CSV table of C-alpha atoms and ligand atoms in Angstrom, one decimal:
chain,number,residue,atom,x,y,z
A,1,MET,CA,197.5,67.8,49.9
A,2,GLU,CA,198.5,65.1,47.4
A,3,ARG,CA,199.0,66.3,43.8
A,4,SER,CA,200.8,64.3,41.2
A,5,LEU,CA,203.9,66.1,39.9
A,6,LEU,CA,203.9,67.8,36.5
A,7,ILE,CA,207.2,67.8,34.5
A,8,ALA,CA,207.0,70.2,31.5
A,9,ALA,CA,209.6,70.3,28.7
A,10,ASN,CA,210.2,73.7,27.1
A,11,TRP,CA,212.0,73.0,23.8
A,12,LYS,CA,212.1,76.7,22.9
A,13,MET,CA,213.3,77.4,19.3
A,14,TYR,CA,215.1,74.0,19.0
A,15,PRO,CA,214.0,71.0,16.8
A,16,ALA,CA,212.2,68.2,18.5
A,17,PRO,CA,214.7,65.6,20.0
A,18,ASP,CA,214.5,61.9,19.0
A,19,SER,CA,212.9,59.3,21.2
A,20,LEU,CA,209.5,61.0,21.6
A,21,LYS,CA,208.5,58.1,23.8
A,22,ASN,CA,210.6,59.6,26.6
A,23,TYR,CA,208.1,62.4,26.8
A,24,LEU,CA,205.0,60.5,27.6
A,25,SER,CA,203.2,60.8,30.9
A,26,LEU,CA,203.7,58.0,33.5
A,27,LYS,CA,200.9,56.7,35.8
A,28,ASN,CA,201.9,59.0,38.6
A,29,VAL,CA,203.7,61.9,36.8
A,30,ASP,CA,202.1,64.2,34.3
A,31,VAL,CA,204.3,65.3,31.4
A,32,VAL,CA,203.6,68.1,29.0
A,33,VAL,CA,205.8,69.3,26.1
A,34,PHE,CA,206.0,72.8,24.6
A,35,PRO,CA,207.7,72.3,21.2
A,36,ASN,CA,208.2,74.9,18.4
A,37,PHE,CA,205.1,75.4,16.2
A,38,PHE,CA,206.3,73.0,13.5
A,39,ASP,CA,206.7,70.1,15.9
A,40,LEU,CA,203.3,70.4,17.5
A,41,GLU,CA,201.7,68.0,15.1
A,42,SER,CA,204.3,65.2,15.5
A,43,CYS,CA,204.1,65.5,19.3
A,44,ILE,CA,200.3,65.3,19.2
A,45,LYS,CA,200.4,62.3,16.9
A,46,ALA,CA,202.9,60.6,19.3
A,47,LYS,CA,200.2,61.0,22.0
A,48,ILE,CA,202.3,63.5,24.0
A,49,VAL,CA,200.4,66.1,26.0
A,50,THR,CA,201.3,69.2,24.0
A,51,GLY,CA,201.1,72.9,24.5
A,52,GLY,CA,201.9,76.1,22.6
A,53,GLN,CA,204.9,78.2,23.7
A,54,PHE,CA,202.9,81.3,22.8
A,55,GLY,CA,199.4,82.3,21.5
A,56,ARG,CA,197.6,85.5,20.9
A,57,PRO,CA,194.3,86.1,22.6
A,58,GLU,CA,192.6,87.4,19.4
A,59,ASP,CA,191.4,84.5,17.3
A,60,THR,CA,192.5,86.0,13.9
A,61,GLY,CA,193.8,89.4,12.8
A,62,ALA,CA,196.7,91.4,11.4
A,63,TYR,CA,199.4,90.1,13.7
A,64,THR,CA,202.2,89.0,11.3
A,65,GLY,CA,204.2,86.1,12.6
A,66,ASP,CA,201.9,85.3,15.5
A,67,VAL,CA,199.5,82.4,16.0
A,68,SER,CA,196.3,82.5,18.0
A,69,ILE,CA,195.3,80.5,21.1
A,70,ALA,CA,192.2,79.4,19.1
A,71,MET,CA,194.5,78.0,16.3
A,72,LEU,CA,196.6,76.1,18.9
A,73,LYS,CA,193.3,74.6,20.3
A,74,GLU,CA,192.2,73.6,16.7
A,75,GLN,CA,195.6,71.9,16.2
A,76,GLY,CA,195.1,69.7,19.2
A,77,CYS,CA,197.1,71.4,22.0
A,78,THR,CA,195.9,71.1,25.6
A,79,TYR,CA,198.3,73.5,27.3
A,80,LEU,CA,199.6,77.0,26.8
A,81,LEU,CA,202.8,78.5,28.2
A,82,CYS,CA,202.1,82.1,29.2
A,83,GLY,CA,204.6,84.8,30.0
A,84,HIS,CA,207.8,82.9,29.7
A,85,SER,CA,210.7,85.3,30.5
A,86,ASP,CA,212.0,85.0,26.9
A,87,ARG,CA,208.6,86.4,25.8
A,88,ARG,CA,208.5,89.0,28.5
A,89,TRP,CA,212.0,90.2,27.6
A,90,PHE,CA,212.3,89.8,23.8
A,91,HIS,CA,208.7,90.5,22.9
A,92,LYS,CA,208.0,93.0,25.7
A,93,GLU,CA,204.9,91.0,26.9
A,94,SER,CA,203.4,93.0,29.8
A,95,ASN,CA,201.8,91.5,32.9
A,96,GLU,CA,198.4,92.7,31.5
A,97,PHE,CA,199.0,90.9,28.1
A,98,VAL,CA,200.0,87.7,30.0
A,99,ALA,CA,196.8,88.0,32.0
A,100,GLU,CA,194.7,88.4,28.8
A,101,GLN,CA,196.4,85.4,27.2
A,102,THR,CA,195.7,83.3,30.3
A,103,ALA,CA,192.0,84.3,30.4
A,104,ARG,CA,191.6,83.4,26.7
A,105,ALA,CA,193.3,80.1,27.2
A,106,ILE,CA,190.9,79.3,30.0
A,107,GLU,CA,187.9,80.3,27.9
A,108,LEU,CA,189.1,77.9,25.2
A,109,SER,CA,189.8,75.1,27.7
A,110,LEU,CA,193.6,75.2,27.2
A,111,HIS,CA,195.4,74.8,30.5
A,112,PRO,CA,197.7,77.7,31.1
A,113,VAL,CA,201.2,77.4,32.7
A,114,ILE,CA,202.0,81.0,33.7
A,115,CYS,CA,205.7,81.8,34.3
A,116,VAL,CA,206.7,84.3,36.9
A,117,GLY,CA,210.1,85.2,38.1
A,118,GLU,CA,212.5,88.1,38.8
A,119,ARG,CA,215.6,89.1,36.8
A,120,GLU,CA,219.0,89.1,38.4
A,121,GLU,CA,219.1,92.9,38.9
A,122,GLU,CA,215.7,92.9,40.5
A,123,ARG,CA,216.8,90.2,42.9
A,124,ASP,CA,220.0,92.0,43.7
A,125,ALA,CA,217.9,95.1,44.5
A,126,GLY,CA,215.8,93.1,46.9
A,127,ARG,CA,212.8,93.4,44.7
A,128,GLY,CA,212.3,89.7,43.8
A,129,LYS,CA,209.0,89.2,45.7
A,130,GLU,CA,207.6,92.6,44.6
A,131,VAL,CA,208.2,91.7,40.9
A,132,VAL,CA,206.7,88.2,41.3
A,133,GLU,CA,203.7,89.6,43.2
A,134,ALA,CA,203.0,92.2,40.4
A,135,GLN,CA,203.2,89.4,37.7
A,136,LEU,CA,200.9,87.2,39.7
A,137,SER,CA,198.3,89.8,40.8
A,138,ALA,CA,197.8,91.0,37.2
A,139,VAL,CA,196.8,87.4,36.3
A,140,LEU,CA,194.7,86.8,39.4
A,141,LYS,CA,192.8,90.1,38.9
A,142,LYS,CA,191.7,88.7,35.5
A,143,ILE,CA,191.0,85.1,36.3
A,144,GLY,CA,190.0,85.0,40.0
A,145,ASP,CA,190.1,81.5,41.3
A,146,ALA,CA,190.2,79.6,38.0
A,147,GLU,CA,192.5,76.5,38.2
A,148,VAL,CA,195.8,77.1,36.4
A,149,THR,CA,199.4,76.1,36.9
A,150,TYR,CA,202.2,78.5,37.8
A,151,ALA,CA,205.9,78.2,37.1
A,152,TYR,CA,208.4,80.1,39.3
A,153,GLU,CA,211.4,80.7,37.0
A,154,PRO,CA,214.0,82.9,38.5
A,155,VAL,CA,215.5,84.5,35.4
A,156,TRP,CA,219.0,84.5,37.0
A,157,ALA,CA,218.9,80.6,37.2
A,158,ILE,CA,217.7,79.9,33.6
A,159,SER,CA,220.5,78.3,31.7
A,160,ARG,CA,220.1,79.9,28.3
A,161,GLY,CA,222.4,77.2,26.9
A,162,ASP,CA,224.9,77.3,29.8
A,163,PRO,CA,224.8,73.8,31.3
A,164,THR,CA,227.0,74.9,34.2
A,165,LYS,CA,224.5,77.5,35.5
A,166,PRO,CA,223.4,76.6,39.0
A,167,ALA,CA,219.7,76.3,39.8
A,168,ALA,CA,218.2,78.2,42.7
A,169,THR,CA,219.0,76.6,46.0
A,170,PRO,CA,216.2,74.5,47.6
A,171,ASN,CA,215.9,77.2,50.3
A,172,ASP,CA,215.5,80.1,47.8
A,173,ALA,CA,213.0,78.0,45.7
A,174,GLN,CA,210.9,77.0,48.7
A,175,GLU,CA,210.7,80.5,50.0
A,176,MET,CA,209.4,81.9,46.8
A,177,HIS,CA,207.1,79.0,46.1
A,178,ALA,CA,205.5,79.4,49.6
A,179,PHE,CA,205.2,83.2,48.9
A,180,ILE,CA,203.4,82.5,45.6
A,181,ARG,CA,201.1,80.0,47.2
A,182,SER,CA,200.2,82.5,50.0
A,183,LEU,CA,199.1,85.0,47.3
A,184,LEU,CA,196.6,82.6,45.7
A,185,PRO,CA,192.9,82.7,46.5
A,186,ALA,CA,192.0,80.4,49.4
A,187,LYS,CA,189.8,78.2,47.3
A,188,ILE,CA,192.6,77.0,45.0
A,189,ARG,CA,195.7,77.7,47.3
A,190,GLU,CA,196.4,74.1,48.1
A,191,SER,CA,195.3,72.5,44.8
A,192,THR,CA,197.4,74.7,42.5
A,193,ARG,CA,200.6,73.3,41.1
A,194,ILE,CA,203.6,75.5,41.2
A,195,LEU,CA,206.5,74.3,39.1
A,196,TYR,CA,210.1,75.3,39.5
A,197,GLY,CA,212.1,76.2,36.4
A,198,GLY,CA,215.7,77.3,36.0
A,199,SER,CA,218.6,74.8,35.3
A,200,MET,CA,216.7,71.8,36.6
A,201,LYS,CA,218.7,68.7,35.7
A,202,PRO,CA,218.9,65.0,36.7
A,203,GLU,CA,221.5,65.9,39.4
A,204,ASN,CA,219.5,68.6,41.2
A,205,CYS,CA,215.9,67.8,40.5
A,206,GLU,CA,215.3,65.5,43.5
A,207,ALA,CA,216.1,68.2,46.1
A,208,LEU,CA,213.8,70.6,44.3
A,209,LEU,CA,210.9,68.2,43.6
A,210,LYS,CA,210.8,67.1,47.2
A,211,LEU,CA,210.2,70.7,48.5
A,212,PRO,CA,206.7,71.1,50.1
A,213,ASP,CA,205.6,73.9,47.7
A,214,VAL,CA,207.2,72.6,44.5
A,215,ASN,CA,204.8,70.5,42.5
A,216,GLY,CA,206.9,69.8,39.4
A,217,GLY,CA,209.4,71.3,37.0
A,218,LEU,CA,209.6,73.4,33.9
A,219,VAL,CA,212.7,72.1,32.2
A,220,GLY,CA,214.5,73.9,29.3
A,221,GLY,CA,218.0,72.8,28.3
A,222,ALA,CA,217.8,69.3,29.9
A,223,SER,CA,214.5,68.6,28.2
A,224,LEU,CA,216.3,68.5,24.8
A,225,ASP,CA,218.2,65.4,25.9
A,226,PRO,CA,215.7,62.5,25.9
A,227,GLU,CA,217.8,60.5,28.4
A,228,ALA,CA,218.2,63.4,30.9
A,229,PHE,CA,214.5,64.2,30.6
A,230,ALA,CA,213.4,60.6,31.1
A,231,THR,CA,215.7,60.5,34.2
A,232,ILE,CA,214.0,63.7,35.6
A,233,VAL,CA,210.6,62.1,35.0
A,234,LYS,CA,211.7,58.9,36.7
A,235,ILE,CA,213.0,60.7,39.7
A,236,ALA,CA,209.7,62.7,39.9
A,237,ALA,CA,207.8,59.4,40.0
A,238,GLU,CA,209.8,58.4,43.0
A,239,CYS,CA,209.4,61.7,44.9
B,301,PEP,C1,213.3,77.8,30.7
B,301,PEP,O1,213.8,78.6,29.9
B,301,PEP,O2,212.1,77.7,30.8
B,301,PEP,C2,214.2,77.0,31.5
B,301,PEP,C3,213.7,76.5,32.6
B,301,PEP,O3,215.4,76.7,31.0
B,301,PEP,P1,216.6,75.9,31.6
B,301,PEP,O4,216.0,74.6,32.2
B,301,PEP,O5,217.5,75.6,30.5
B,301,PEP,O6,217.2,76.8,32.7
């Protein structure tokens, strides 16, 4: 099935780079940016498709330091990143919490991008698929066959500031993407976009983006460099 690729930029807790024009969607490639909360407004004003990196399902409440999905919607966001491994690890977000967040985003018409992926020790113990299946099934139990986007981000391939970290091999990525797709409800199995994330760069993106079950990328480190990001988007347009 033909789906246009989606390239997502996760700027994490870094300031917005210059050259916001490099983050606009092209005719045949969708682009979305997840900036820090203070840069949401400038991205939205620059006509970039913008999403929150985190949002709480409750609309308001005594949750110091948090922001609600409803507030992100009010601000003009159209996407929400759910369950990034940084959030699962540093903020102990559970599979159930990620599922609740996803469901609330759908209710508010924000498109969720749900991150799943195993840690290095889980992979080494041969538990990669088991971990990913548990993350996915908590979400599916809550949202059924609602249309969302998934991002497979093997935690062992995420750069965390190390530009020399290798991405997953195309074989490893394709195997897990096909597995994830096989777990999706039949109605949305073929139409769902599954992004790959983990050290995607201009040098390795073509091999990953051409895989049959990879429908785009979630880019961290390389998305902070406007030239590198624009190159990834350009390569995606040719894939
Ligand atoms: C991420 O943290 O979502 C990510 C994919 O980072 P990087 O591209 O730097 O590995």
